mmCIF file of C-alpha atoms and ligand atoms in Angstrom:
data_model
loop_
_atom_site.group_PDB
_atom_site.id
_atom_site.type_symbol
_atom_site.label_atom_id
_atom_site.label_comp_id
_atom_site.label_asym_id
_atom_site.label_seq_id
_atom_site.Cartn_x
_atom_site.Cartn_y
_atom_site.Cartn_z
ATOM 1 C CA MET A 1 194.008 89.500 104.708
ATOM 2 C CA LEU A 2 193.014 89.516 108.509
ATOM 3 C CA LYS A 3 194.363 86.457 108.903
ATOM 4 C CA THR A 4 198.037 88.701 108.597
ATOM 5 C CA ILE A 5 196.687 92.094 110.082
ATOM 6 C CA GLU A 6 196.585 89.439 112.906
ATOM 7 C CA LYS A 7 199.966 87.564 112.795
ATOM 8 C CA PHE A 8 201.423 91.084 112.458
ATOM 9 C CA ILE A 9 200.009 92.597 115.784
ATOM 10 C CA ILE A 10 200.670 89.666 117.283
ATOM 11 C CA LYS A 11 204.295 89.344 116.079
ATOM 12 C CA SER A 12 204.960 92.768 117.057
ATOM 13 C CA LYS A 13 204.309 92.487 120.731
ATOM 14 C CA TYR A 14 207.535 89.493 120.696
ATOM 15 C CA ILE A 15 209.419 92.375 119.440
ATOM 16 C CA LEU A 16 208.375 95.506 121.371
ATOM 17 C CA PRO A 17 210.895 95.796 125.475
ATOM 18 C CA ASN A 18 208.920 94.448 128.038
ATOM 19 C CA SER A 19 208.921 98.840 129.031
ATOM 20 C CA LEU A 20 206.955 99.376 125.472
ATOM 21 C CA ARG A 21 204.826 96.486 125.770
ATOM 22 C CA SER A 22 203.519 96.697 128.927
ATOM 23 C CA LEU A 23 202.534 100.168 127.265
ATOM 24 C CA SER A 24 200.166 98.744 125.154
ATOM 25 C CA THR A 25 196.787 98.795 127.259
ATOM 26 C CA ALA A 26 196.871 100.415 130.242
ATOM 27 C CA THR A 27 195.095 97.547 132.343
ATOM 28 C CA THR A 28 194.415 94.036 131.825
ATOM 29 C CA ILE A 29 191.261 94.418 133.221
ATOM 30 C CA ASP A 30 187.545 93.816 130.408
ATOM 31 C CA GLU A 31 185.425 95.279 131.961
ATOM 32 C CA ARG A 32 182.546 93.720 130.338
ATOM 33 C CA GLU A 33 184.363 89.962 131.479
ATOM 34 C CA ILE A 34 184.134 91.028 134.763
ATOM 35 C CA LYS A 35 180.590 92.534 135.161
ATOM 36 C CA ASN A 36 179.408 89.228 133.251
ATOM 37 C CA PHE A 37 181.771 87.436 136.056
ATOM 38 C CA GLU A 38 179.725 89.072 138.642
ATOM 39 C CA LYS A 39 176.893 88.715 137.742
ATOM 40 C CA HIS A 40 177.397 85.047 138.865
ATOM 41 C CA SER A 41 178.943 86.056 142.463
ATOM 42 C CA GLU A 42 176.795 85.569 144.260
ATOM 43 C CA SER A 43 175.865 82.064 143.149
ATOM 44 C CA TRP A 44 179.514 81.199 142.786
ATOM 45 C CA TRP A 45 179.481 78.139 145.723
ATOM 46 C CA ASP A 46 176.008 76.733 145.123
ATOM 47 C CA GLN A 47 175.661 73.214 143.772
ATOM 48 C CA GLY A 48 174.866 72.508 141.008
ATOM 49 C CA ASN A 49 175.434 76.473 139.721
ATOM 50 C CA GLU A 50 176.969 76.537 136.600
ATOM 51 C CA GLY A 51 179.931 77.189 138.214
ATOM 52 C CA ASN A 52 180.195 73.975 138.404
ATOM 53 C CA ALA A 53 182.613 72.058 135.807
ATOM 54 C CA LEU A 54 185.057 74.809 137.098
ATOM 55 C CA HIS A 55 184.875 73.916 140.468
ATOM 56 C CA SER A 56 185.164 70.318 139.213
ATOM 57 C CA MET A 57 187.945 70.738 137.859
ATOM 58 C CA ASN A 58 189.653 70.783 141.043
ATOM 59 C CA PHE A 59 190.081 67.431 140.654
ATOM 60 C CA LEU A 60 192.263 67.819 137.828
ATOM 61 C CA ARG A 61 194.139 71.276 138.783
ATOM 62 C CA VAL A 62 195.293 70.870 142.290
ATOM 63 C CA PRO A 63 197.624 67.062 142.161
ATOM 64 C CA PHE A 64 198.524 69.048 139.010
ATOM 65 C CA ILE A 65 199.783 71.732 140.660
ATOM 66 C CA ARG A 66 200.613 69.991 143.585
ATOM 67 C CA ASP A 67 202.982 67.010 141.611
ATOM 68 C CA GLY A 68 204.446 70.014 139.307
ATOM 69 C CA LEU A 69 205.853 71.988 142.735
ATOM 70 C CA ILE A 70 207.071 68.539 144.394
ATOM 71 C CA ASP A 71 208.961 67.313 140.896
ATOM 72 C CA THR A 72 210.278 71.121 140.525
ATOM 73 C CA CYS A 73 212.072 70.207 143.814
ATOM 74 C CA ILE A 74 210.952 73.888 145.635
ATOM 75 C CA VAL A 75 208.503 71.631 147.589
ATOM 76 C CA ASN A 76 210.144 71.452 151.992
ATOM 77 C CA GLU A 77 211.048 67.344 151.769
ATOM 78 C CA LYS A 78 210.593 67.901 155.069
ATOM 79 C CA TYR A 79 206.606 67.980 154.315
ATOM 80 C CA GLN A 80 206.653 66.029 150.786
ATOM 81 C CA ASP A 81 205.041 62.664 152.342
ATOM 82 C CA THR A 82 202.490 64.824 154.647
ATOM 83 C CA ALA A 83 198.749 65.996 154.058
ATOM 84 C CA ALA A 84 200.193 69.616 153.796
ATOM 85 C CA PRO A 85 203.637 69.071 150.899
ATOM 86 C CA LEU A 86 203.082 73.117 150.134
ATOM 87 C CA THR A 87 204.511 74.184 153.596
ATOM 88 C CA GLY A 88 206.264 77.162 153.672
ATOM 89 C CA LEU A 89 205.760 77.630 149.468
ATOM 90 C CA LYS A 90 203.859 81.176 148.649
ATOM 91 C CA ILE A 91 201.279 80.783 146.117
ATOM 92 C CA LEU A 92 199.420 83.767 143.895
ATOM 93 C CA ASP A 93 195.997 82.642 142.345
ATOM 94 C CA VAL A 94 195.728 85.500 139.452
ATOM 95 C CA GLY A 95 192.456 86.012 139.006
ATOM 96 C CA CYS A 96 190.962 83.665 141.716
ATOM 97 C CA GLY A 97 187.439 84.490 141.523
ATOM 98 C CA GLY A 98 185.092 82.800 144.439
ATOM 99 C CA GLY A 99 188.217 80.894 145.672
ATOM 100 C CA TYR A 100 187.551 77.267 144.432
ATOM 101 C CA LEU A 101 191.464 76.977 143.783
ATOM 102 C CA SER A 102 192.943 79.023 146.306
ATOM 103 C CA GLU A 103 191.347 77.182 149.558
ATOM 104 C CA PRO A 104 192.616 73.015 148.053
ATOM 105 C CA LEU A 105 196.400 75.121 147.905
ATOM 106 C CA ALA A 106 195.991 76.492 151.225
ATOM 107 C CA ARG A 107 194.480 72.892 152.704
ATOM 108 C CA LEU A 108 197.727 71.435 151.464
ATOM 109 C CA GLY A 109 199.872 74.000 153.295
ATOM 110 C CA GLY A 110 200.881 76.880 150.546
ATOM 111 C CA LYS A 111 200.429 80.219 151.961
ATOM 112 C CA VAL A 112 197.910 81.737 149.282
ATOM 113 C CA VAL A 113 197.296 84.866 148.566
ATOM 114 C CA GLY A 114 194.003 85.256 145.773
ATOM 115 C CA ILE A 115 193.471 88.583 143.784
ATOM 116 C CA ASP A 116 191.018 89.462 141.849
ATOM 117 C CA ALA A 117 190.245 92.368 139.498
ATOM 118 C CA SER A 118 186.241 91.410 141.188
ATOM 119 C CA ASN A 119 185.179 92.674 144.454
ATOM 120 C CA ASN A 120 181.854 91.080 144.638
ATOM 121 C CA LEU A 121 184.396 87.837 143.983
ATOM 122 C CA ILE A 122 186.880 88.827 146.145
ATOM 123 C CA THR A 123 184.035 89.393 148.867
ATOM 124 C CA ILE A 124 182.278 85.508 148.500
ATOM 125 C CA ALA A 125 185.686 84.264 148.258
ATOM 126 C CA GLN A 126 186.716 85.773 151.901
ATOM 127 C CA GLU A 127 183.327 84.788 153.176
ATOM 128 C CA HIS A 128 183.505 81.216 152.028
ATOM 129 C CA ALA A 129 186.682 80.754 153.772
ATOM 130 C CA ASN A 130 186.004 82.691 156.840
ATOM 131 C CA LYS A 131 183.570 79.193 157.207
ATOM 132 C CA ASP A 132 187.067 77.685 157.501
ATOM 133 C CA LYS A 133 188.544 78.652 160.689
ATOM 134 C CA SER A 134 192.012 76.510 159.616
ATOM 135 C CA LEU A 135 192.451 78.761 156.512
ATOM 136 C CA ASN A 136 194.751 81.196 158.283
ATOM 137 C CA ASN A 137 197.884 80.879 155.754
ATOM 138 C CA LEU A 138 194.844 82.427 152.651
ATOM 139 C CA THR A 139 194.633 85.780 151.852
ATOM 140 C CA TYR A 140 192.121 88.033 149.290
ATOM 141 C CA MET A 141 192.563 91.070 147.709
ATOM 142 C CA VAL A 142 191.094 92.740 145.131
ATOM 143 C CA SER A 143 193.639 93.838 142.540
ATOM 144 C CA SER A 144 193.985 93.636 139.218
ATOM 145 C CA ILE A 145 197.867 91.295 138.020
ATOM 146 C CA GLU A 146 199.711 94.624 137.022
ATOM 147 C CA ASP A 147 198.728 96.564 140.308
ATOM 148 C CA PHE A 148 199.844 93.742 142.413
ATOM 149 C CA SER A 149 203.139 92.511 140.253
ATOM 150 C CA SER A 150 204.120 96.495 140.582
ATOM 151 C CA LYS A 151 204.632 95.868 144.816
ATOM 152 C CA ASN A 152 205.532 91.722 144.857
ATOM 153 C CA GLN A 153 208.135 91.136 142.631
ATOM 154 C CA GLU A 154 209.470 88.038 142.591
ATOM 155 C CA VAL A 155 208.018 87.354 145.626
ATOM 156 C CA PHE A 156 206.052 84.590 145.438
ATOM 157 C CA ASP A 157 207.432 80.622 144.145
ATOM 158 C CA ALA A 158 204.387 79.605 142.143
ATOM 159 C CA VAL A 159 201.992 81.692 140.119
ATOM 160 C CA VAL A 160 198.249 80.227 139.008
ATOM 161 C CA ALA A 161 196.189 81.539 136.540
ATOM 162 C CA SER A 162 193.297 78.897 135.844
ATOM 163 C CA GLU A 163 190.312 79.873 133.504
ATOM 164 C CA VAL A 164 191.658 83.810 133.587
ATOM 165 C CA ILE A 165 194.203 84.206 130.043
ATOM 166 C CA GLU A 166 191.362 84.047 128.155
ATOM 167 C CA HIS A 167 189.247 86.979 129.816
ATOM 168 C CA VAL A 168 192.067 89.560 129.795
ATOM 169 C CA ASN A 169 192.834 92.612 127.692
ATOM 170 C CA ASP A 170 196.572 92.520 126.705
ATOM 171 C CA GLN A 171 197.638 88.749 127.036
ATOM 172 C CA SER A 172 201.127 89.114 126.520
ATOM 173 C CA ARG A 173 201.191 92.008 129.264
ATOM 174 C CA PHE A 174 199.346 89.250 131.874
ATOM 175 C CA LEU A 175 201.521 87.064 131.636
ATOM 176 C CA ASN A 176 204.494 89.385 132.074
ATOM 177 C CA GLU A 177 203.077 91.064 135.257
ATOM 178 C CA CYS A 178 202.504 86.907 136.469
ATOM 179 C CA VAL A 179 206.162 86.272 136.137
ATOM 180 C CA LYS A 180 207.057 89.328 137.438
ATOM 181 C CA CYS A 181 205.535 87.768 141.109
ATOM 182 C CA LEU A 182 207.206 84.784 140.331
ATOM 183 C CA LYS A 183 210.688 83.874 142.040
ATOM 184 C CA PRO A 184 214.428 82.856 139.523
ATOM 185 C CA GLU A 185 212.968 78.913 139.836
ATOM 186 C CA GLY A 186 209.229 79.421 140.656
ATOM 187 C CA SER A 187 206.449 77.626 138.700
ATOM 188 C CA ILE A 188 203.999 79.438 136.822
ATOM 189 C CA PHE A 189 200.597 77.335 136.024
ATOM 190 C CA LEU A 190 197.669 78.349 133.770
ATOM 191 C CA THR A 191 194.383 76.027 132.596
ATOM 192 C CA THR A 192 193.015 77.637 129.059
ATOM 193 C CA ILE A 193 191.225 77.090 126.051
ATOM 194 C CA ASN A 194 192.680 76.369 122.456
ATOM 195 C CA LYS A 195 191.950 78.314 119.844
ATOM 196 C CA THR A 196 190.054 75.355 117.197
ATOM 197 C CA LEU A 197 186.728 74.799 115.569
ATOM 198 C CA LEU A 198 186.514 71.940 118.467
ATOM 199 C CA SER A 199 186.662 74.584 121.206
ATOM 200 C CA LYS A 200 184.600 76.681 119.588
ATOM 201 C CA LEU A 201 181.485 73.961 119.136
ATOM 202 C CA PHE A 202 182.096 72.531 122.997
ATOM 203 C CA ALA A 203 183.340 75.681 125.143
ATOM 204 C CA ILE A 204 181.190 77.849 123.409
ATOM 205 C CA CYS A 205 178.306 76.465 121.612
ATOM 206 C CA VAL A 206 177.540 73.058 123.193
ATOM 207 C CA ALA A 207 178.464 74.501 126.931
ATOM 208 C CA GLU A 208 176.041 77.312 126.455
ATOM 209 C CA THR A 209 173.635 76.159 124.736
ATOM 210 C CA MET A 210 173.503 73.502 127.508
ATOM 211 C CA GLY A 211 173.365 76.097 130.529
ATOM 212 C CA ILE A 212 176.338 74.752 131.103
ATOM 213 C CA LEU A 213 178.340 78.293 131.047
ATOM 214 C CA PRO A 214 176.216 81.272 131.245
ATOM 215 C CA VAL A 215 175.900 82.820 127.959
ATOM 216 C CA GLY A 216 178.855 85.288 126.959
ATOM 217 C CA THR A 217 181.053 83.756 128.944
ATOM 218 C CA HIS A 218 183.555 82.690 126.436
ATOM 219 C CA GLU A 219 184.959 85.178 123.387
ATOM 220 C CA TYR A 220 186.667 82.901 120.467
ATOM 221 C CA ASP A 221 189.126 85.875 119.562
ATOM 222 C CA LYS A 222 190.090 85.732 123.363
ATOM 223 C CA PHE A 223 191.144 82.231 123.127
ATOM 224 C CA VAL A 224 194.609 80.789 122.662
ATOM 225 C CA GLU A 225 196.667 78.322 121.030
ATOM 226 C CA PRO A 226 199.402 76.246 123.433
ATOM 227 C CA HIS A 227 202.254 77.021 120.839
ATOM 228 C CA ILE A 228 201.146 80.663 121.258
ATOM 229 C CA LEU A 229 200.842 80.511 124.914
ATOM 230 C CA GLN A 230 204.039 78.523 125.268
ATOM 231 C CA ARG A 231 206.074 81.557 122.656
ATOM 232 C CA MET A 232 204.631 83.935 125.709
ATOM 233 C CA LEU A 233 206.152 82.089 128.660
ATOM 234 C CA GLU A 234 209.868 82.045 126.726
ATOM 235 C CA ASP A 235 209.315 85.937 126.231
ATOM 236 C CA ASN A 236 208.939 86.188 130.077
ATOM 237 C CA ASN A 237 211.766 83.459 130.704
ATOM 238 C CA CYS A 238 209.591 80.496 131.200
ATOM 239 C CA CYS A 239 210.453 77.011 130.234
ATOM 240 C CA THR A 240 207.451 74.891 129.564
ATOM 241 C CA ARG A 241 207.591 71.796 131.646
ATOM 242 C CA ILE A 242 204.280 69.796 130.471
ATOM 243 C CA ILE A 243 201.032 70.851 128.263
ATOM 244 C CA HIS A 244 198.648 68.242 128.749
ATOM 245 C CA GLY A 245 194.636 68.284 127.188
ATOM 246 C CA MET A 246 191.819 68.128 129.175
ATOM 247 C CA PHE A 247 188.524 66.842 128.282
ATOM 248 C CA TYR A 248 185.382 67.867 130.305
ATOM 249 C CA ASN A 249 182.234 65.202 130.405
ATOM 250 C CA TYR A 250 179.064 67.300 130.626
ATOM 251 C CA ILE A 251 177.129 64.310 131.425
ATOM 252 C CA THR A 252 179.103 63.712 134.613
ATOM 253 C CA ASN A 253 180.820 67.019 135.515
ATOM 254 C CA ASN A 254 184.429 65.334 135.118
ATOM 255 C CA TRP A 255 186.782 66.118 133.541
ATOM 256 C CA SER A 256 190.069 63.584 132.802
ATOM 257 C CA TRP A 257 193.458 64.086 130.993
ATOM 258 C CA VAL A 258 194.167 63.649 127.701
ATOM 259 C CA SER A 259 196.799 63.814 124.661
ATOM 260 C CA ASP A 260 194.283 66.270 122.876
ATOM 261 C CA THR A 261 194.959 70.084 123.525
ATOM 262 C CA SER A 262 192.569 71.037 120.732
ATOM 263 C CA ILE A 263 189.905 71.949 123.348
ATOM 264 C CA CYS A 264 191.215 72.773 127.194
ATOM 265 C CA TYR A 265 194.835 72.377 128.588
ATOM 266 C CA ALA A 266 197.032 73.006 131.346
ATOM 267 C CA VAL A 267 200.403 74.950 131.410
ATOM 268 C CA HIS A 268 203.426 74.403 133.976
ATOM 269 C CA ALA A 269 206.125 76.316 132.899
ATOM 270 C CA VAL A 270 209.035 77.256 135.406
ATOM 271 C CA LYS A 271 211.047 80.621 135.594
ATOM 272 C CA THR A 272 215.240 80.146 134.648
ATOM 273 C CA SER A 273 217.787 81.370 137.472
ATOM 274 C CA SER A 274 218.912 84.097 135.124
HETATM 275 C C1 SAM B 301 187.134 81.892 134.735
HETATM 276 S S1 SAM B 301 186.832 83.176 136.216
HETATM 277 C C2 SAM B 301 188.214 81.755 137.113
HETATM 278 C C3 SAM B 301 187.818 81.874 138.213
HETATM 279 C C4 SAM B 301 188.837 80.803 139.037
HETATM 280 N N1 SAM B 301 190.417 80.793 138.373
HETATM 281 C C5 SAM B 301 188.980 79.058 138.911
HETATM 282 O O1 SAM B 301 189.476 78.771 138.238
HETATM 283 O O2 SAM B 301 188.164 78.512 139.834
HETATM 284 C C6 SAM B 301 188.190 84.203 135.858
HETATM 285 C C7 SAM B 301 188.410 85.440 136.551
HETATM 286 O O3 SAM B 301 189.342 85.945 136.261
HETATM 287 C C8 SAM B 301 189.267 87.788 137.381
HETATM 288 N N2 SAM B 301 189.830 88.761 136.569
HETATM 289 C C9 SAM B 301 189.765 88.688 134.890
HETATM 290 N N3 SAM B 301 190.617 90.033 134.268
HETATM 291 C C10 SAM B 301 191.758 90.151 135.610
HETATM 292 C C11 SAM B 301 192.937 91.060 135.565
HETATM 293 N N4 SAM B 301 192.970 91.606 134.958
HETATM 294 N N5 SAM B 301 193.206 90.712 136.936
HETATM 295 C C12 SAM B 301 193.206 90.124 138.580
HETATM 296 N N6 SAM B 301 191.882 89.047 137.951
HETATM 297 C C13 SAM B 301 191.329 89.198 137.024
HETATM 298 C C14 SAM B 301 187.791 87.564 136.882
HETATM 299 O O4 SAM B 301 187.084 88.795 138.214
HETATM 300 C C15 SAM B 301 186.910 86.078 137.380
HETATM 301 O O5 SAM B 301 187.351 86.516 138.729
#
């Protein structure tokens, strides 16, 4: 019975036009989640802290984003084979936290804007970026995605939301607001957690018991299945190019690409021009 009601709620969100959908919740920010992240903001960049798995995910997600942008031909050919292939591209990092992903994207030449709902985390991100004077193409801002998108429609060549959608209120609205910021033919990159028994076991039970993640980081109900994410993207005129499974080795702190998406996965989709 509960499953049927849940399916009906998900379906009815698809039926609603965008204008009504955005009235469905006042904000995509879940205050409880933000408070949870803020508890660990001070140690965000410390070696060996609980954010380590997120930091080491850069080994997969940075090349995934760089190569996705090269493959969709929106990078300037002049820079393609240089150390800064993303030169000239405007990139929005939504829910940037302390800036693990914003910094390397800026080092690849992108003009990066990192936004986060947490004031504390943006302060940490800014302080860390200040240590590297070469990061003058990186700006941070405290904002929810909906406030930001209302003033920045079709501005960005790429929007990135890595490990964020499973922490927001109203996921379909969150995606809709992210896509609003994208130029036609721009790319959206997401990483998140599937809603399966395996993900519950590894991303909640094992990760929290082993101290990989702080207790209460994830709520199973907010995990999202790849086909649901893909459908939400389609509803927002985005066509999925790639879905890859990602596997985290807790012992070596290494991530690898796998064909199985049953725990973590990454998505690259492109906004259609019409
Ligand atoms: C797990 S962290 C991911 C941080 C970063 N993307 C990374 O992978 O290193 C999730 C972040 O999303 C932010 N966040 C959650 N809901 C948000 C919203 N509606 N708008 C903007 N940021 C949000 C949180 O404050 C938190 O910093």
